[in-house]
Amino acid sequence: MAAESGVSRRALFGVGAGTLAAGAAAGYFGHDAVAEAVGVGSDTVDFYGDHQAGIVTEAQDRMCFAAINVLTDDRDELIDLLRQWTKAAANLSQGLPVVAEGVAGGSRTAPPIDTGEAQGLSAGHLSVTIGFGRSLFRSEDGTDRFGIADQLPSEFIDLPHFPGDQLEDSRVGGDLCIRACADDPQVAVHAVRNLIRMGFGTVSTRWMQLGFGRTASTSPDQETPRNLFGFKDGTANVRSDEEKALNEHIWVTDGSWLDGGSYLVARRIRMHIETWDRESLDGQEQIFGRTKLDGAPLSGGEEFADPDFTMQGAGKQPIIPIDSHVRLAHPSQNDGVRILRRGYNYADGADSRGNLDAGLFFIAFVADPQRDYVPLQNRLASQDALSEYLLHTGSGLFAIPPGAKEGGYIGQTLFG
Amino acid sequence: MKVLSSDLSSSVRSPSDARDSKHPCSCARIAYEDLQPLVAKRDSDLDQTLKTRFKELQSQLGDHKDGDGFRLYTELSKDEVKELSDGVNALSEPLSKLTDTVVG
C-alpha cells in the first residue's frame, strides 16, 4: 500500500490507527506532516541541535558502534554521504524510516530502501552520533585526501600506547564512526546498518561493537548502573545539568570548526571475568574502594558522599586503598579532570578456551584527549589494582563535530 | 541482473580463487553493455556509477592475476580479501537498482 510510505513506525502500530486512515485517504504525505500528525512522542531524541545527540542525552540501554573506513578520495562524494546520513539519522531519531518511501512504499522492482526490521518499533530514544578519525585528516601514508589536514586540531593526538595494552588490529582506528544508542538493540542496529548500506562504495565497515546495560548515567535522575564486575561505575560522571562542567571538560569551546563538539574516546576493555569472580567480597571492595551493594566509598556515607582519601583504618593504612580504582580515577586525584563516561557492557561469546569475551566498551567524551584522558589512563593502567583484571583490546579516538541545523549536515563546519 | 549481483556477493563469501569473482564480474559487465544505452537515458547517475565501479573492480582483480589464472583466495592477505569484498559491495549495491531502472 503506497500510502503507508511516509508513515512513522509508531503511527502504524500504536497511536495512529486513525492517523493512518486519514493519511491513507490523503494519499502520500511527507515526514514532517507525519511527525506532526502523530506528535513527537516522549521516546524521541532530537537529532538536530547545537550539540550532537548521544552525549548528554540520557543514556539509553543499548548501543551499536561502527568504525568506518572511507574508500573514496572524492571530497564531494564524502560530503554527499554525510548529508544523506544526517537526513536519515534525523528521520530514524523520530521513529521514521530512513526515507519517505520506507520499507514498502518504493518500487516493487527495486530493493526496499529501508531494510525494515525496525518497522513497528518505537523510536526507542534513538540517538545517532557521528565522528571523524584522525586518519580522515591525514591518511597513514600522509595524504591529505580531503583537503582538511590544516584543520586538524592540535589537541587531536594519536592515543599513545598505554601500559598493558594488547590492541587487536581489527579493533583499532577508523576514518569515521557512527554510534547509535537506543532503548532497543534492534533499533540501534537498524540505524547503523542502514547508514552503512547507503555508503557502500564510499565507505566500508572497519570494526563494530554492540553494547548493553549502559555503564554510566548522564543525568541526575538515572541510577548509577553496574559494570560486569557487579559494581556501580561512573558515580563521579559529569551530568547533563552541570553546564559549567560541561563547558569546561566536555565541549570544545575554541571557536574552531569543532566548537560545540567533543572528542569520543572508545576503548574495548576485556574483563577477566572468571578470575574476578574468585575474588572475595572484601577483596573486590578493596580494589574498587567502594562497597559492592551500594557503591558507597569505603570511607563511609552513601554512594554520592565524597570519598575521604585521608581517613585511616587499622594499621594506619588509608581506608580507601592507595591502588583502589575510586582513588586513582577520582577528579580530586587527577588535577580536577572530569570526563563524561557513556560506555556499555559487552559480551561477545566465549573464547576458544571457554572463557567469556566480555567486559566494558568504555566510551568517554572529553574536550581535550591529551589533557583529560591520556594522563588518567596512564595512571590507571600502571597503578590501579583493577587493571590486573583488565585487558584493552580495542581503541579509537574520534572528533565529534557540533550538531547540525535542519537543512545542514554533520561536518558542515569542517567541509563548508 | 539479480542473479549476477548475488553471484558477485557469494563469490566473495565462499571463494576458491579470484577467478570466481572475475567470472561473474565479467558476465555482469557484458550483460550490462546491452542495457547501458537504456540506463544512460533513464538514470545517467547510475550509469556513471556502474561504469566506474566495474572498472575499479576489474582493475582490483587484475592485481591478482597469476599467469593465465588468478591467485587462490587462500594466498591473499586479509586486507586484500577485504579490499576485494569492498569492491564487490561497491558494485553490487548500485547493481541492485538496475532491474528497477530497466523494467520499473
Short mmCIF file of C-alpha atoms in Angstrom, two decimals:
data_model
loop_
_atom_site.label_atom_id
_atom_site.label_comp_id
_atom_site.label_asym_id
_atom_site.label_seq_id
_atom_site.Cartn_x
_atom_site.Cartn_y
_atom_site.Cartn_z
CA MET A 1 0.00 0.00 0.00
CA ALA A 2 1.78 3.05 -1.28
CA ALA A 3 0.06 5.37 1.14
CA GLU A 4 1.96 3.84 4.04
CA SER A 5 5.13 5.28 2.64
CA GLY A 6 5.67 8.24 4.89
CA VAL A 7 4.04 6.87 8.00
CA SER A 8 6.08 6.61 11.14
CA ARG A 9 6.59 3.23 12.70
CA ARG A 10 4.65 4.44 15.71
CA ALA A 11 1.74 5.63 13.65
CA LEU A 12 1.40 2.24 12.01
CA PHE A 13 1.38 0.19 15.14
CA GLY A 14 0.48 2.38 18.05
CA VAL A 15 -1.05 5.79 18.38
CA GLY A 16 -2.16 6.17 14.91
CA ALA A 17 -4.82 3.88 13.52
CA GLY A 18 -6.89 6.98 12.91
CA THR A 19 -3.97 8.97 11.67
CA LEU A 20 -3.06 6.19 9.32
CA ALA A 21 -6.55 6.04 7.88
CA ALA A 22 -6.54 9.81 7.44
CA GLY A 23 -3.13 9.64 5.85
CA ALA A 24 -4.15 6.85 3.56
CA ALA A 25 -7.18 8.83 2.48
CA ALA A 26 -4.98 11.82 1.75
CA GLY A 27 -2.56 9.69 -0.22
CA TYR A 28 1.14 10.28 0.08
CA PHE A 29 2.45 12.51 2.83
CA GLY A 30 5.90 13.54 3.92
CA HIS A 31 7.84 13.11 7.13
CA ASP A 32 7.15 16.43 8.73
CA ALA A 33 3.46 16.07 8.20
CA VAL A 34 3.51 12.65 9.75
CA ALA A 35 5.68 13.60 12.69
CA GLU A 36 3.31 16.46 13.34
CA ALA A 37 0.21 14.33 12.98
CA VAL A 38 1.30 11.68 15.42
CA GLY A 39 3.04 14.18 17.69
CA VAL A 40 6.67 13.74 18.53
CA GLY A 41 6.47 11.05 21.13
CA SER A 42 8.12 11.04 24.50
CA ASP A 43 10.52 8.40 23.24
CA THR A 44 12.30 10.53 20.66
CA VAL A 45 15.58 12.39 20.93
CA ASP A 46 16.16 15.49 18.79
CA PHE A 47 18.85 14.82 16.22
CA TYR A 48 19.33 18.48 15.31
CA GLY A 49 20.75 20.92 17.80
CA ASP A 50 23.85 22.81 18.95
CA HIS A 51 25.47 19.58 20.07
CA GLN A 52 25.10 16.13 18.58
CA ALA A 53 22.69 13.77 20.28
CA GLY A 54 24.03 10.84 22.29
CA ILE A 55 26.42 12.79 24.51
CA VAL A 56 24.40 14.50 27.24
CA THR A 57 21.28 12.63 26.10
CA GLU A 58 20.06 10.49 28.98
CA ALA A 59 21.94 7.22 28.49
CA GLN A 60 19.89 4.56 26.71
CA ASP A 61 20.43 0.88 27.49
CA ARG A 62 21.79 -0.35 24.17
CA MET A 63 24.47 0.66 21.74
CA CYS A 64 25.72 -0.20 18.28
CA PHE A 65 29.08 1.33 17.37
CA ALA A 66 30.80 1.16 13.98
CA ALA A 67 34.25 2.40 13.00
CA ILE A 68 34.37 3.04 9.29
CA ASN A 69 36.96 3.42 6.53
CA VAL A 70 36.40 5.99 3.80
CA LEU A 71 37.21 4.39 0.44
CA THR A 72 36.77 7.38 -1.80
CA ASP A 73 39.25 10.23 -2.22
CA ASP A 74 36.50 12.45 -3.57
CA ARG A 75 35.60 15.21 -1.13
CA ASP A 76 32.19 15.85 -2.71
CA GLU A 77 31.28 12.18 -2.51
CA LEU A 78 32.12 12.17 1.20
CA ILE A 79 30.10 15.34 1.80
CA ASP A 80 27.18 13.86 -0.10
CA LEU A 81 27.24 10.81 2.15
CA LEU A 82 27.39 12.97 5.30
CA ARG A 83 24.32 14.82 4.01
CA GLN A 84 22.49 11.54 3.40
CA TRP A 85 23.47 10.25 6.83
CA THR A 86 22.28 13.43 8.51
CA LYS A 87 18.85 13.26 6.90
CA ALA A 88 18.48 9.55 7.53
CA ALA A 89 19.62 9.83 11.16
CA ALA A 90 17.16 12.68 11.74
CA ASN A 91 14.31 10.57 10.34
CA LEU A 92 15.30 7.49 12.32
CA SER A 93 15.53 9.55 15.51
CA GLN A 94 11.86 10.49 15.01
CA GLY A 95 10.88 6.84 14.61
CA LEU A 96 10.51 7.23 10.85
CA PRO A 97 12.05 5.05 8.13
CA VAL A 98 15.33 6.25 6.57
CA VAL A 99 13.48 7.85 3.68
CA ALA A 100 9.85 8.61 2.96
CA GLU A 101 9.37 5.57 0.70
CA GLY A 102 10.27 3.46 3.72
CA VAL A 103 10.03 -0.28 3.66
CA ALA A 104 7.38 -0.95 1.06
CA GLY A 105 6.47 2.42 -0.42
CA GLY A 106 9.00 2.38 -3.23
CA SER A 107 9.06 0.48 -6.49
CA ARG A 108 8.38 -3.25 -6.27
CA THR A 109 11.19 -3.99 -8.69
CA ALA A 110 13.76 -2.20 -6.53
CA PRO A 111 15.18 -3.36 -3.20
CA PRO A 112 13.33 -1.75 -0.25
CA ILE A 113 15.13 1.47 0.72
CA ASP A 114 14.63 0.92 4.44
CA THR A 115 15.64 -2.59 5.46
CA GLY A 116 12.50 -2.93 7.59
CA GLU A 117 13.50 -4.62 10.83
CA ALA A 118 12.54 -1.57 12.89
CA GLN A 119 9.07 -1.43 11.38
CA GLY A 120 6.54 -1.45 14.20
CA LEU A 121 9.09 -0.46 16.81
CA SER A 122 9.06 2.91 18.52
CA ALA A 123 11.87 5.43 18.12
CA GLY A 124 13.31 4.00 21.34
CA HIS A 125 15.15 7.25 22.21
CA LEU A 126 17.50 6.56 19.32
CA SER A 127 20.47 8.90 19.17
CA VAL A 128 22.97 8.83 16.32
CA THR A 129 26.40 10.36 16.86
CA ILE A 130 28.88 10.74 14.00
CA GLY A 131 32.61 11.29 14.44
CA PHE A 132 35.79 11.85 12.43
CA GLY A 133 39.00 9.90 12.99
CA ARG A 134 42.45 11.44 12.75
CA SER A 135 43.12 9.42 9.58
CA LEU A 136 40.34 11.35 7.82
CA PHE A 137 42.53 14.46 8.03
CA ARG A 138 45.72 12.73 7.03
CA SER A 139 45.95 9.07 5.96
CA GLU A 140 48.59 6.78 7.41
CA ASP A 141 50.73 7.46 4.34
CA GLY A 142 50.46 11.20 4.98
CA THR A 143 47.96 12.02 2.23
CA ASP A 144 45.55 14.89 2.75
CA ARG A 145 42.73 13.18 0.85
CA PHE A 146 40.00 15.70 1.51
CA GLY A 147 41.90 18.98 1.85
CA ILE A 148 41.28 19.22 5.58
CA ALA A 149 44.73 18.39 7.00
CA ASP A 150 45.27 22.01 8.01
CA GLN A 151 42.08 21.85 10.07
CA LEU A 152 43.37 19.03 12.27
CA PRO A 153 43.17 20.41 15.81
CA SER A 154 46.45 20.25 17.75
CA GLU A 155 44.54 18.52 20.57
CA PHE A 156 43.63 15.69 18.18
CA ILE A 157 46.51 13.37 19.03
CA ASP A 158 47.09 9.72 18.25
CA LEU A 159 46.42 7.90 21.51
CA PRO A 160 49.75 6.62 22.84
CA HIS A 161 50.43 3.02 23.79
CA PHE A 162 49.26 2.55 27.39
CA PRO A 163 50.79 0.05 29.82
CA GLY A 164 49.20 -3.38 29.34
CA ASP A 165 47.52 -2.54 26.02
CA GLN A 166 47.01 -5.59 23.82
CA LEU A 167 45.15 -3.95 20.99
CA GLU A 168 43.91 -6.12 18.15
CA ASP A 169 44.47 -4.59 14.70
CA SER A 170 40.92 -5.45 13.74
CA ARG A 171 39.51 -3.28 16.57
CA VAL A 172 41.55 -0.11 16.20
CA GLY A 173 41.04 3.24 14.48
CA GLY A 174 38.67 4.32 11.72
CA ASP A 175 38.21 7.35 9.45
CA LEU A 176 34.65 7.83 10.73
CA CYS A 177 32.47 6.44 13.45
CA ILE A 178 28.75 6.02 13.84
CA ARG A 179 27.37 5.35 17.28
CA ALA A 180 23.70 4.58 17.70
CA CYS A 181 22.21 4.27 21.18
CA ALA A 182 18.60 3.26 21.84
CA ASP A 183 16.33 1.50 24.30
CA ASP A 184 16.08 -1.42 21.88
CA PRO A 185 19.12 -3.11 20.28
CA GLN A 186 17.13 -3.76 17.12
CA VAL A 187 16.55 -0.02 16.69
CA ALA A 188 20.23 0.75 17.24
CA VAL A 189 21.48 -1.91 14.83
CA HIS A 190 18.88 -0.91 12.25
CA ALA A 191 20.20 2.64 12.28
CA VAL A 192 23.84 1.69 11.83
CA ARG A 193 23.07 -0.97 9.24
CA ASN A 194 21.06 1.39 7.08
CA LEU A 195 23.66 4.17 7.22
CA ILE A 196 26.39 1.72 6.25
CA ARG A 197 24.27 0.45 3.40
CA MET A 198 23.87 3.96 1.99
CA GLY A 199 27.60 4.25 1.87
CA PHE A 200 28.70 1.08 0.05
CA GLY A 201 31.39 2.06 -2.42
CA THR A 202 32.12 5.26 -0.49
CA VAL A 203 32.80 3.70 2.90
CA SER A 204 33.38 0.27 4.36
CA THR A 205 32.97 -1.03 7.90
CA ARG A 206 36.25 -1.45 9.76
CA TRP A 207 35.01 -2.84 13.07
CA MET A 208 31.85 -2.92 15.10
CA GLN A 209 30.79 -3.32 18.70
CA LEU A 210 27.43 -3.98 20.31
CA GLY A 211 26.84 -2.97 23.89
CA PHE A 212 24.17 -3.43 26.53
CA GLY A 213 23.41 -2.26 30.04
CA ARG A 214 24.68 1.31 29.99
CA THR A 215 27.61 1.58 32.36
CA ALA A 216 27.19 5.24 33.16
CA SER A 217 24.39 7.63 33.92
CA THR A 218 24.36 11.04 32.34
CA SER A 219 21.52 12.67 34.21
CA PRO A 220 20.92 13.08 37.94
CA ASP A 221 17.64 11.17 37.56
CA GLN A 222 19.32 7.99 36.41
CA GLU A 223 20.55 5.42 38.86
CA THR A 224 24.23 4.58 38.52
CA PRO A 225 24.40 1.32 36.57
CA ARG A 226 26.73 -1.61 37.16
CA ASN A 227 29.60 -2.99 35.15
CA LEU A 228 30.18 -6.72 34.68
CA PHE A 229 32.26 -6.81 37.87
CA GLY A 230 28.96 -6.10 39.59
CA PHE A 231 30.00 -2.66 40.83
CA LYS A 232 28.42 0.74 40.30
CA ASP A 233 30.60 2.64 37.90
CA GLY A 234 30.83 6.27 36.92
CA THR A 235 29.41 7.82 40.09
CA ALA A 236 31.52 10.95 39.56
CA ASN A 237 30.37 11.37 35.92
CA VAL A 238 29.69 14.82 34.52
CA ARG A 239 25.90 15.09 34.30
CA SER A 240 23.72 16.81 31.74
CA ASP A 241 22.66 19.56 34.17
CA GLU A 242 26.20 20.64 35.04
CA GLU A 243 26.51 23.37 32.44
CA LYS A 244 29.74 24.82 33.76
CA ALA A 245 31.46 21.46 34.00
CA LEU A 246 30.26 20.52 30.51
CA ASN A 247 31.75 23.67 29.00
CA GLU A 248 34.95 23.18 30.91
CA HIS A 249 35.52 19.46 30.47
CA ILE A 250 33.36 18.10 27.67
CA TRP A 251 32.59 20.65 24.94
CA VAL A 252 35.26 22.13 22.73
CA THR A 253 34.92 25.91 23.04
CA ASP A 254 37.74 27.27 20.89
CA GLY A 255 35.77 28.92 18.09
CA SER A 256 37.10 26.39 15.54
CA TRP A 257 35.01 24.09 13.33
CA LEU A 258 34.89 21.73 16.32
CA ASP A 259 33.38 24.35 18.65
CA GLY A 260 30.33 22.80 20.30
CA GLY A 261 31.71 19.36 19.61
CA SER A 262 33.79 16.99 21.69
CA TYR A 263 36.12 14.01 21.42
CA LEU A 264 34.96 10.43 21.79
CA VAL A 265 37.45 8.01 23.33
CA ALA A 266 36.49 4.37 22.73
CA ARG A 267 38.29 1.53 24.47
CA ARG A 268 37.25 -2.09 24.30
CA ILE A 269 38.25 -3.38 27.72
CA ARG A 270 38.04 -7.11 28.17
CA MET A 271 37.47 -8.20 31.75
CA HIS A 272 38.94 -11.39 33.13
CA ILE A 273 35.53 -12.25 34.50
CA GLU A 274 36.39 -15.77 35.70
CA THR A 275 39.36 -14.59 37.78
CA TRP A 276 37.42 -11.67 39.20
CA ASP A 277 34.58 -13.92 40.32
CA ARG A 278 37.02 -15.86 42.51
CA GLU A 279 37.99 -12.71 44.46
CA SER A 280 36.43 -12.35 47.92
CA LEU A 281 33.85 -9.65 48.60
CA ASP A 282 36.38 -7.83 50.81
CA GLY A 283 38.99 -8.12 48.10
CA GLN A 284 36.63 -6.78 45.42
CA GLU A 285 35.64 -3.81 47.59
CA GLN A 286 39.28 -3.01 48.35
CA ILE A 287 40.04 -2.98 44.64
CA PHE A 288 37.17 -0.61 43.82
CA GLY A 289 37.34 1.42 47.02
CA ARG A 290 33.54 1.25 47.17
CA THR A 291 31.00 -1.13 48.66
CA LYS A 292 29.59 -3.65 46.25
CA LEU A 293 25.92 -3.31 47.13
CA ASP A 294 25.51 0.46 47.45
CA GLY A 295 28.60 1.82 45.73
CA ALA A 296 29.38 3.94 48.80
CA PRO A 297 33.01 4.96 49.31
CA LEU A 298 34.75 2.78 51.91
CA SER A 299 35.27 5.94 53.99
CA GLY A 300 31.52 5.96 54.68
CA GLY A 301 28.30 7.70 53.70
CA GLU A 302 26.09 6.89 50.74
CA GLU A 303 27.02 6.49 47.08
CA PHE A 304 27.40 10.18 46.29
CA ALA A 305 29.26 11.06 49.52
CA ASP A 306 32.70 12.48 48.81
CA PRO A 307 35.33 9.80 49.39
CA ASP A 308 37.70 10.70 52.25
CA PHE A 309 41.08 9.65 50.93
CA THR A 310 42.90 10.63 54.13
CA MET A 311 40.85 8.53 56.53
CA GLN A 312 42.97 5.84 58.12
CA GLY A 313 41.93 2.40 59.26
CA ALA A 314 43.71 -0.43 61.04
CA GLY A 315 47.50 -0.23 60.86
CA LYS A 316 47.26 3.46 59.82
CA GLN A 317 46.59 2.35 56.26
CA PRO A 318 44.15 4.50 54.27
CA ILE A 319 40.65 3.03 54.38
CA ILE A 320 40.38 3.69 50.67
CA PRO A 321 43.50 1.85 49.45
CA ILE A 322 46.23 3.68 47.55
CA ASP A 323 45.76 1.44 44.49
CA SER A 324 41.94 1.39 44.54
CA HIS A 325 40.02 2.39 41.43
CA VAL A 326 37.96 5.15 43.07
CA ARG A 327 41.10 6.87 44.38
CA LEU A 328 43.08 6.71 41.16
CA ALA A 329 40.16 7.73 38.96
CA HIS A 330 38.73 10.46 41.21
CA PRO A 331 38.87 14.04 39.88
CA SER A 332 40.42 15.24 43.17
CA GLN A 333 43.40 12.97 42.49
CA ASN A 334 43.72 13.97 38.82
CA ASP A 335 44.11 17.75 38.83
CA GLY A 336 40.35 18.11 38.72
CA VAL A 337 40.00 16.29 35.40
CA ARG A 338 36.45 15.13 34.75
CA ILE A 339 35.11 13.08 31.89
CA LEU A 340 31.66 12.16 30.62
CA ARG A 341 31.51 8.41 30.54
CA ARG A 342 28.92 6.85 28.30
CA GLY A 343 30.07 3.29 27.78
CA TYR A 344 28.34 -0.06 27.67
CA ASN A 345 28.95 -3.62 28.80
CA TYR A 346 29.62 -6.15 26.09
CA ALA A 347 29.62 -9.95 25.86
CA ASP A 348 30.85 -11.30 22.55
CA GLY A 349 30.51 -15.00 23.29
CA ALA A 350 33.33 -17.16 24.58
CA ASP A 351 36.94 -17.53 23.51
CA SER A 352 38.47 -20.85 22.38
CA ARG A 353 39.15 -21.77 26.00
CA GLY A 354 35.57 -21.25 27.01
CA ASN A 355 36.18 -18.01 28.88
CA LEU A 356 33.74 -15.17 28.32
CA ASP A 357 34.91 -12.49 25.95
CA ALA A 358 33.12 -9.86 27.95
CA GLY A 359 33.85 -6.53 29.51
CA LEU A 360 33.36 -2.85 29.09
CA PHE A 361 33.14 -0.89 25.88
CA PHE A 362 34.40 2.26 27.53
CA ILE A 363 33.33 5.49 25.91
CA ALA A 364 34.22 8.88 27.28
CA PHE A 365 33.58 12.35 25.90
CA VAL A 366 36.30 14.89 26.65
CA ALA A 367 37.20 18.38 25.44
CA ASP A 368 40.91 17.60 25.14
CA PRO A 369 42.11 13.98 24.94
CA GLN A 370 45.71 14.81 25.87
CA ARG A 371 44.68 16.77 28.94
CA ASP A 372 41.63 14.82 30.02
CA TYR A 373 42.23 11.20 29.07
CA VAL A 374 45.88 10.29 28.49
CA PRO A 375 47.24 11.07 31.99
CA LEU A 376 44.21 9.43 33.60
CA GLN A 377 44.55 6.23 31.60
CA ASN A 378 48.32 6.10 32.12
CA ARG A 379 47.71 6.36 35.84
CA LEU A 380 45.00 3.71 35.91
CA ALA A 381 46.91 1.29 33.68
CA SER A 382 50.06 1.48 35.75
CA GLN A 383 48.70 1.71 39.32
CA ASP A 384 45.07 0.63 39.51
CA ALA A 385 44.60 -2.73 41.28
CA LEU A 386 41.72 -3.28 38.89
CA SER A 387 43.97 -3.31 35.83
CA GLU A 388 45.12 -6.81 36.76
CA TYR A 389 41.66 -7.94 35.68
CA LEU A 390 41.51 -5.83 32.51
CA LEU A 391 42.87 -6.07 29.00
CA HIS A 392 42.47 -3.24 26.50
CA THR A 393 41.81 -4.91 23.13
CA GLY A 394 40.31 -2.13 21.01
CA SER A 395 40.77 1.61 20.73
CA GLY A 396 39.58 4.63 18.81
CA LEU A 397 39.61 8.39 19.13
CA PHE A 398 37.15 10.49 17.15
CA ALA A 399 36.42 14.20 16.93
CA ILE A 400 32.68 14.68 17.32
CA PRO A 401 31.63 17.75 15.33
CA PRO A 402 28.92 20.03 16.70
CA GLY A 403 25.29 19.27 15.96
CA ALA A 404 23.64 20.18 12.66
CA LYS A 405 20.76 22.52 11.97
CA GLU A 406 17.84 21.25 9.95
CA GLY A 407 18.87 21.53 6.29
CA GLY A 408 22.55 21.32 7.23
CA TYR A 409 24.70 18.28 7.82
CA ILE A 410 27.08 16.84 10.39
CA GLY A 411 30.57 18.04 9.49
CA GLN A 412 29.41 21.18 7.69
CA THR A 413 31.57 23.40 9.88
CA LEU A 414 34.59 21.44 8.65
CA PHE A 415 33.71 20.91 4.99
CA GLY A 416 31.73 24.10 4.45
CA MET B 1 20.99 -8.88 -13.10
CA LYS B 2 19.63 -10.11 -9.80
CA VAL B 3 21.46 -13.38 -10.37
CA LEU B 4 24.63 -11.59 -11.34
CA SER B 5 24.55 -9.38 -8.32
CA SER B 6 24.06 -12.28 -5.91
CA ASP B 7 26.74 -14.28 -7.75
CA LEU B 8 29.12 -11.44 -7.12
CA SER B 9 28.39 -11.40 -3.44
CA SER B 10 28.58 -15.15 -2.94
CA SER B 11 31.79 -15.39 -4.90
CA VAL B 12 33.45 -13.43 -2.16
CA ARG B 13 31.78 -15.28 0.66
CA SER B 14 32.87 -18.78 -0.39
CA PRO B 15 35.52 -18.39 -3.00
CA SER B 16 38.21 -20.69 -4.24
CA ASP B 17 40.22 -18.29 -6.31
CA ALA B 18 39.92 -14.76 -7.53
CA ARG B 19 38.54 -16.12 -10.82
CA ASP B 20 35.26 -16.73 -9.01
CA SER B 21 34.84 -13.00 -8.75
CA LYS B 22 36.29 -12.24 -12.14
CA HIS B 23 33.82 -14.52 -13.88
CA PRO B 24 30.55 -13.07 -12.58
CA CYS B 25 32.08 -9.63 -12.80
CA SER B 26 32.81 -10.11 -16.50
CA CYS B 27 29.37 -11.63 -17.08
CA ALA B 28 27.70 -8.75 -15.29
CA ARG B 29 29.69 -6.26 -17.32
CA ILE B 30 28.88 -7.94 -20.63
CA ALA B 31 25.20 -8.13 -19.70
CA TYR B 32 25.33 -4.50 -18.68
CA GLU B 33 26.77 -3.41 -22.02
CA ASP B 34 23.48 -4.45 -23.65
CA LEU B 35 21.42 -2.45 -21.17
CA GLN B 36 23.75 0.51 -20.89
CA PRO B 37 22.16 2.81 -23.52
CA LEU B 38 18.76 2.43 -21.86
CA VAL B 39 20.18 3.04 -18.37
CA ALA B 40 22.17 6.04 -19.57
CA LYS B 41 18.89 7.51 -20.81
CA ARG B 42 16.83 6.73 -17.70
CA ASP B 43 19.38 7.27 -14.92
CA SER B 44 22.67 8.70 -16.05
CA ASP B 45 24.00 8.85 -12.46
CA LEU B 46 23.51 5.12 -12.07
CA ASP B 47 25.16 4.51 -15.43
CA GLN B 48 28.19 6.56 -14.41
CA THR B 49 28.44 4.84 -11.03
CA LEU B 50 28.22 1.39 -12.57
CA LYS B 51 30.84 2.18 -15.22
CA THR B 52 33.25 3.48 -12.60
CA ARG B 53 32.72 0.61 -10.22
CA PHE B 54 33.00 -2.08 -12.92
CA LYS B 55 36.29 -0.51 -13.92
CA GLU B 56 37.53 -0.34 -10.33
CA LEU B 57 36.68 -3.96 -9.59
CA GLN B 58 38.24 -5.16 -12.86
CA SER B 59 41.39 -3.31 -12.00
CA GLN B 60 41.42 -4.76 -8.47
CA LEU B 61 41.03 -8.26 -9.87
CA GLY B 62 43.80 -7.52 -12.34
CA ASP B 63 46.15 -7.06 -9.40
CA HIS B 64 45.69 -10.72 -8.52
CA LYS B 65 46.47 -12.22 -11.94
CA ASP B 66 48.85 -15.12 -11.86
CA GLY B 67 49.86 -16.32 -15.34
CA ASP B 68 46.65 -17.25 -17.16
CA GLY B 69 44.68 -17.52 -13.97
CA PHE B 70 44.38 -15.83 -10.63
CA ARG B 71 45.90 -16.29 -7.24
CA LEU B 72 44.00 -18.53 -4.85
CA TYR B 73 41.96 -16.72 -2.23
CA THR B 74 43.88 -18.60 0.42
CA GLU B 75 47.02 -16.85 -0.87
CA LEU B 76 45.54 -13.41 -0.39
CA SER B 77 46.06 -11.45 2.79
CA LYS B 78 43.11 -10.48 4.99
CA ASP B 79 43.45 -6.90 3.76
CA GLU B 80 43.44 -7.99 0.11
CA VAL B 81 40.30 -10.04 0.62
CA LYS B 82 38.67 -7.09 2.42
CA GLU B 83 39.59 -4.82 -0.48
CA LEU B 84 38.01 -7.20 -2.99
CA SER B 85 34.94 -7.54 -0.80
CA ASP B 86 34.64 -3.72 -0.62
CA GLY B 87 34.91 -3.61 -4.43
CA VAL B 88 32.17 -6.21 -4.84
CA ASN B 89 29.93 -4.39 -2.35
CA ALA B 90 30.59 -1.11 -4.13
CA LEU B 91 29.41 -2.61 -7.42
CA SER B 92 26.61 -4.83 -6.08
CA GLU B 93 24.76 -2.06 -4.25
CA PRO B 94 24.10 0.12 -7.35
CA LEU B 95 23.69 -3.03 -9.44
CA SER B 96 20.75 -3.96 -7.20
CA LYS B 97 18.95 -0.87 -8.54
CA LEU B 98 19.41 -1.81 -12.16
CA THR B 99 16.35 -4.02 -12.59
CA ASP B 100 14.09 -1.24 -11.41
CA THR B 101 15.71 1.23 -13.76
CA VAL B 102 15.24 -1.09 -16.72
CA VAL B 103 11.80 -2.60 -16.08
CA GLY B 104 10.34 -0.32 -13.37
#
